[in-house]
Short mmCIF file of C-alpha atoms and ligand atoms in Angstrom, two decimals:
data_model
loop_
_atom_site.label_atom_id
_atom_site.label_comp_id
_atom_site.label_asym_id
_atom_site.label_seq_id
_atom_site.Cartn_x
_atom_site.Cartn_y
_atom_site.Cartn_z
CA UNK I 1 -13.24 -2.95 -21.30
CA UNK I 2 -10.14 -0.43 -21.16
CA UNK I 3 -7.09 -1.87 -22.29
CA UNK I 4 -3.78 -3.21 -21.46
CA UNK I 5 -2.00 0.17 -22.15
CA UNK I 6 -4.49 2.25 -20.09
CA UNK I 7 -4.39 -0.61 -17.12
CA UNK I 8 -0.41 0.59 -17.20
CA UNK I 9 -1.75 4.13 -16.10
CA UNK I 10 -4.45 2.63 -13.65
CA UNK I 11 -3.94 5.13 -10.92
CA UNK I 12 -5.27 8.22 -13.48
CA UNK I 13 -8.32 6.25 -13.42
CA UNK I 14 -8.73 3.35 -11.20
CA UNK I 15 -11.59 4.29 -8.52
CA UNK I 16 -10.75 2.29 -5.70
CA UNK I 17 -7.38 1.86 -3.13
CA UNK I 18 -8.56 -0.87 -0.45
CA UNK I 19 -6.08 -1.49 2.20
CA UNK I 20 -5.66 -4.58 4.00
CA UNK I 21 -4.35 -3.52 7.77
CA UNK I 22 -1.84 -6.16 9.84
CA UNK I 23 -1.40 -8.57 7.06
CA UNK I 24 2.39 -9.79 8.22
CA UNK I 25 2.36 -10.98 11.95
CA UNK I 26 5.85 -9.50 12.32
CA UNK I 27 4.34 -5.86 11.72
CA UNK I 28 0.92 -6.90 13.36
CA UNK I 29 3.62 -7.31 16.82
CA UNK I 30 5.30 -4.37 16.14
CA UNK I 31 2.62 -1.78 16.65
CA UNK I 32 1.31 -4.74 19.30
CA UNK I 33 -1.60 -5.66 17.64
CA UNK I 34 -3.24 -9.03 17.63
CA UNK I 35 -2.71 -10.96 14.73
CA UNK I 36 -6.69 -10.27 12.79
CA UNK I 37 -8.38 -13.84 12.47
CA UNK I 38 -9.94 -12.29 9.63
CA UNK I 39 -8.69 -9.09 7.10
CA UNK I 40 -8.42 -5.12 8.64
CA UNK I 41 -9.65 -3.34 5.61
CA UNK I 42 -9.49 0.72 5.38
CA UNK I 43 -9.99 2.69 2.22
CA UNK I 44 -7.75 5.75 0.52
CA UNK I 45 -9.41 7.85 -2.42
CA UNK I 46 -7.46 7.69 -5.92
CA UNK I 47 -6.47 11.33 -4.49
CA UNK I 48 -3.99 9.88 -2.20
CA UNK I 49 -1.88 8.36 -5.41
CA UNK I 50 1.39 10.02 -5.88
CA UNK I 51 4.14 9.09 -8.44
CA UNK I 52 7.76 9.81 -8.52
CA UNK I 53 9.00 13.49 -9.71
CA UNK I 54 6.51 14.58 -6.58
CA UNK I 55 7.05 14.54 -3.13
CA UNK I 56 5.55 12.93 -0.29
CA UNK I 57 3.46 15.74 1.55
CA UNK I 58 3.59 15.19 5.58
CA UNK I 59 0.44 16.69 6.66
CA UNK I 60 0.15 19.75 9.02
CA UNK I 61 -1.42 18.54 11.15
CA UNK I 62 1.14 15.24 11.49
CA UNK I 63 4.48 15.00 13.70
CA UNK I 64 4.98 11.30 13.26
CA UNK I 65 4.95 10.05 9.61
CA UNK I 66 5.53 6.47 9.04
CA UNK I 67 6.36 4.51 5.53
CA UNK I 68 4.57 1.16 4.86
CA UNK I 69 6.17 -0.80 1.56
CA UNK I 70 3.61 -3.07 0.18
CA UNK I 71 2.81 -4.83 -2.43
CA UNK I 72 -0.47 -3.99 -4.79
CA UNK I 73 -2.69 -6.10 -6.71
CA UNK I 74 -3.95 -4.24 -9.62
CA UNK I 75 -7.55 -5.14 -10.87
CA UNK I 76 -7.88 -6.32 -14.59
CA UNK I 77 -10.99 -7.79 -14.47
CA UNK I 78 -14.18 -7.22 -12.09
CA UNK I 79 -15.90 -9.23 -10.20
CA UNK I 80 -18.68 -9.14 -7.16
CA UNK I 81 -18.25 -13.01 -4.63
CA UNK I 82 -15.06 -14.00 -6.62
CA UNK I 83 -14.34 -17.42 -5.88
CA UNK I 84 -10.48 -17.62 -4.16
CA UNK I 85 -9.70 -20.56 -6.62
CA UNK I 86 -10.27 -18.11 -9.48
CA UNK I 87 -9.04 -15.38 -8.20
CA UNK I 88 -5.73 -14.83 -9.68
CA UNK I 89 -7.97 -14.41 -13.30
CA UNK I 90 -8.95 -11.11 -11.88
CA UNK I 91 -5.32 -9.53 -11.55
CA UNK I 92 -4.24 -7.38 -14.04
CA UNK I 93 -0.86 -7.21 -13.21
CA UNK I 94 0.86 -5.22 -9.76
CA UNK I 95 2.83 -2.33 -8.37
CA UNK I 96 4.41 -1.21 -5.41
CA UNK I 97 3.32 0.89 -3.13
CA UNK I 98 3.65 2.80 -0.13
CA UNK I 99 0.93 3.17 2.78
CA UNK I 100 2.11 6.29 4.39
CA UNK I 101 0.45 6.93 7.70
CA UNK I 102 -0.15 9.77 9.92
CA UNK I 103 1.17 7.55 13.10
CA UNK I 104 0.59 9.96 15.61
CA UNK I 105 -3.28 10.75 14.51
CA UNK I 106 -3.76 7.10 13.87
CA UNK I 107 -2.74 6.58 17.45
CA UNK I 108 -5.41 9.25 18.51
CA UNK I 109 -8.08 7.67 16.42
CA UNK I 110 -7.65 4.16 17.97
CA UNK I 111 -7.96 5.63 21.20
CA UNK I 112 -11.28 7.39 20.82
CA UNK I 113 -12.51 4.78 18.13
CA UNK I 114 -12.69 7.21 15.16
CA UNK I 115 -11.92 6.15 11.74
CA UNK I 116 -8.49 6.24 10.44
CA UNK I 117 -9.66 8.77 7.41
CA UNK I 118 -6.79 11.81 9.08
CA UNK I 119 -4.23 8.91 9.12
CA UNK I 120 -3.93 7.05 6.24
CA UNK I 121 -6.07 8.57 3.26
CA UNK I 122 -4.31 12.35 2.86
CA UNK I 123 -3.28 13.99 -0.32
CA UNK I 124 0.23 11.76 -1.12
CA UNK I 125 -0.50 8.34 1.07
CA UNK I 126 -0.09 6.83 -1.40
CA UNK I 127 3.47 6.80 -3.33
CA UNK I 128 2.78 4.33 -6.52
CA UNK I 129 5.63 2.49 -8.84
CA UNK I 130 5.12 1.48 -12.41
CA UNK I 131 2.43 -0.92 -13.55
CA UNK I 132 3.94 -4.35 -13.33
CA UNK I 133 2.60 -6.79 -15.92
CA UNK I 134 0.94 -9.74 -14.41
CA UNK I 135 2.99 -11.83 -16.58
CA UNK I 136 5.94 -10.70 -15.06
CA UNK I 137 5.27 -12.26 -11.32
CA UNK I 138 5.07 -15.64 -11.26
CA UNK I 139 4.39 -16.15 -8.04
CA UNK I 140 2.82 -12.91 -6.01
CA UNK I 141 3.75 -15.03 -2.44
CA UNK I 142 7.62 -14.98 -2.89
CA UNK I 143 8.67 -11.34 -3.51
CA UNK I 144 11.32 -9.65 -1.61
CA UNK I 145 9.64 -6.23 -0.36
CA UNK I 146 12.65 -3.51 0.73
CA UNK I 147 12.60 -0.18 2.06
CA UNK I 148 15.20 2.13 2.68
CA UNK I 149 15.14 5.90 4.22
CA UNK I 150 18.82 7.84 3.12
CA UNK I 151 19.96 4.86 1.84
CA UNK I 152 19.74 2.58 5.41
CA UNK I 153 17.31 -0.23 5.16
CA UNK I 154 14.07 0.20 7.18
CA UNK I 155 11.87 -2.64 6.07
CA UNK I 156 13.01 -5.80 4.43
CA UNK I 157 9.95 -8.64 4.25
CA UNK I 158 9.01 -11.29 1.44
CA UNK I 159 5.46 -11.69 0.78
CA UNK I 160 5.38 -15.30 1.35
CA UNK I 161 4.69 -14.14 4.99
CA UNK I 162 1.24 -12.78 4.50
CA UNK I 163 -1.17 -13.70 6.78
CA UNK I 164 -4.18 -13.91 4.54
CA UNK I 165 -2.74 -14.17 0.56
CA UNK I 166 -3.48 -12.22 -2.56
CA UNK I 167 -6.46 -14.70 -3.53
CA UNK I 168 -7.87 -14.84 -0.45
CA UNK I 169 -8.21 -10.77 0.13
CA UNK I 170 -9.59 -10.63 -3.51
CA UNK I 171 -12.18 -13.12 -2.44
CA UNK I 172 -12.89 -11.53 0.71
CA UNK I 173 -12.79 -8.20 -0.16
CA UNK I 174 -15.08 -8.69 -3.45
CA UNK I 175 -18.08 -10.12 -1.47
CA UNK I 176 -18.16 -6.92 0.37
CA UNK I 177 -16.91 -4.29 -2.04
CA UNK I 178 -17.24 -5.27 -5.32
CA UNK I 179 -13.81 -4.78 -7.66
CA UNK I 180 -13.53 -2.78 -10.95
CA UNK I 181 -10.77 -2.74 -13.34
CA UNK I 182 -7.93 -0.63 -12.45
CA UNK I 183 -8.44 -1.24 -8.92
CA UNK I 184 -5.84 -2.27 -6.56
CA UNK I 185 -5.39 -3.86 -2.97
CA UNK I 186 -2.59 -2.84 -1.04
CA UNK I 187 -1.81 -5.64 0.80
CA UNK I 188 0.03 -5.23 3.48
CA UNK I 189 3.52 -4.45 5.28
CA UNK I 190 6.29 -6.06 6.61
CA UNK I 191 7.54 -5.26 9.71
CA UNK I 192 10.24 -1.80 10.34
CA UNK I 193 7.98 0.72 10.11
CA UNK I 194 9.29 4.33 11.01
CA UNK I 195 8.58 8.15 10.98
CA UNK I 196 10.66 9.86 8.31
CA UNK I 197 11.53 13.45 8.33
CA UNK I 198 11.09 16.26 5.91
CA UNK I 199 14.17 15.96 3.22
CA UNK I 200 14.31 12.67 3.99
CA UNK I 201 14.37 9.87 0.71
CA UNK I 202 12.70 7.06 0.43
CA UNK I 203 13.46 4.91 -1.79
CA UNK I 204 11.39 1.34 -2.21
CA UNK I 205 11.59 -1.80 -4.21
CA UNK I 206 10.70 -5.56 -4.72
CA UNK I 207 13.07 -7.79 -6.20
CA UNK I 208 14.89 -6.32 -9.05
CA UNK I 209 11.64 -5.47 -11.17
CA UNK I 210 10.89 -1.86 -10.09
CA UNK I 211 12.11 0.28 -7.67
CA UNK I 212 10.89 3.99 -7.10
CA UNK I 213 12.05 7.27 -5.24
CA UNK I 214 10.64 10.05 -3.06
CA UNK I 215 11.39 12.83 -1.01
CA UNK I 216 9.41 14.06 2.10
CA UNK I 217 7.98 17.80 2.59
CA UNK I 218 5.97 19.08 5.04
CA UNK I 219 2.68 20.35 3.91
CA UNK I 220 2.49 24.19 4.67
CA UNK I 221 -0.77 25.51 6.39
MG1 MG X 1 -0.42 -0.61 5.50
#
């Protein structure tokens, strides 16, 4: 078993980003979607991390880039069928994150029924904070998620408002795809999703424990 200081560098490492699609009903509306009676999962390849001091590439071949602030549940300890009441044993601690999505191609890909791979798993989707200790969230169901894009406020959600909570997706999502250490499960965003711009900022945080900045560039092809 790794350790606790190489869990706090999970994303050189960790194999897996699983995605949990329409988890707030506000955001589910937004982008009018049904409300999913059961978890949208999607997958992005430990390629798509990127951490601050980098930028956010928009890909060539997308005109309509879109942040999603969410939290993530990083894996500590594996499991295959993980009961939901012990779920919480198998977090290692969190981060935040940030599900950026090719809009426009995700559009496309809904219409024709491809997979979302163009949409959400390119080089950069996903923007990762600092490791958050486990010990440090008491309760992963009442965190204030914010997002803001040149300093206005986009998103603003608490995570109390999940539709299916951080148990119940490990649970889920481990009877299906089995979870390794260093992991993590994005879980979901609030509603006020947007397209930024190339030069735009974002900058992202929940509560006052981490916070995290990045620019947008267009990817030259
Ligand atoms: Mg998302």
């Amino acid at each position: 078993m790794a350790s606790q200081r190489s869990l706090q560098r999970f994303w050189e490492w960790g194999k897996k980003i699983i995605c949990v699609g329409r988890n707030y009903a506000d955001h589910a509306k937004e982008l009018k979607n049904p409300v999913p009676t059961e978890p949208v999962l999607f997958l992005k390849p430990p390629s798509a991390y990127v951490r601050e001091g980098s930028p956010v590439m928009m890909p060539y071949y997308c005109h309509n880039l879109h942040h999603e602030v969410e939290l993530g549940v990083v894996i500590g300890k594996g499991g295959t069928a993980i009961p939901q009441v012990s779920a919480m044993e198998h977090v290692g601690g969190y981060a935040l994150c940030l599900d950026m999505t090719a809009r426009d191609i995700q559009d496309e890909c809904k219409k024709k029924g491809l997979p979302w791979t163009l949409a959400k798993a390119f080089n950069t989707s996903c923007p990762v904070s600092d490791f958050i200790p486990k010990e440090k969230i008491v309760d992963p169901q009442n965190l204030r998620l914010w997002l803001k894009v040149n300093d206005k406020l986009r998103q603003e959600g608490n995570t109390g408002s999940m539709v299916f909570s951080v148990p119940y997706l490990i649970s889920y999502i481990s009877e299906i795809i089995s979870l390794e250490e260093g992991d993590i499960i994005l879980t979901g965003t609030p509603e006020g999703v947007a397209a930024v711009q190339e030069y735009d900022e974002l900058h992202a945080g929940l509560e006052d424990i981490v916070s995290m900045k990045f620019k947008v560039e267009r990817q030259t092809h």
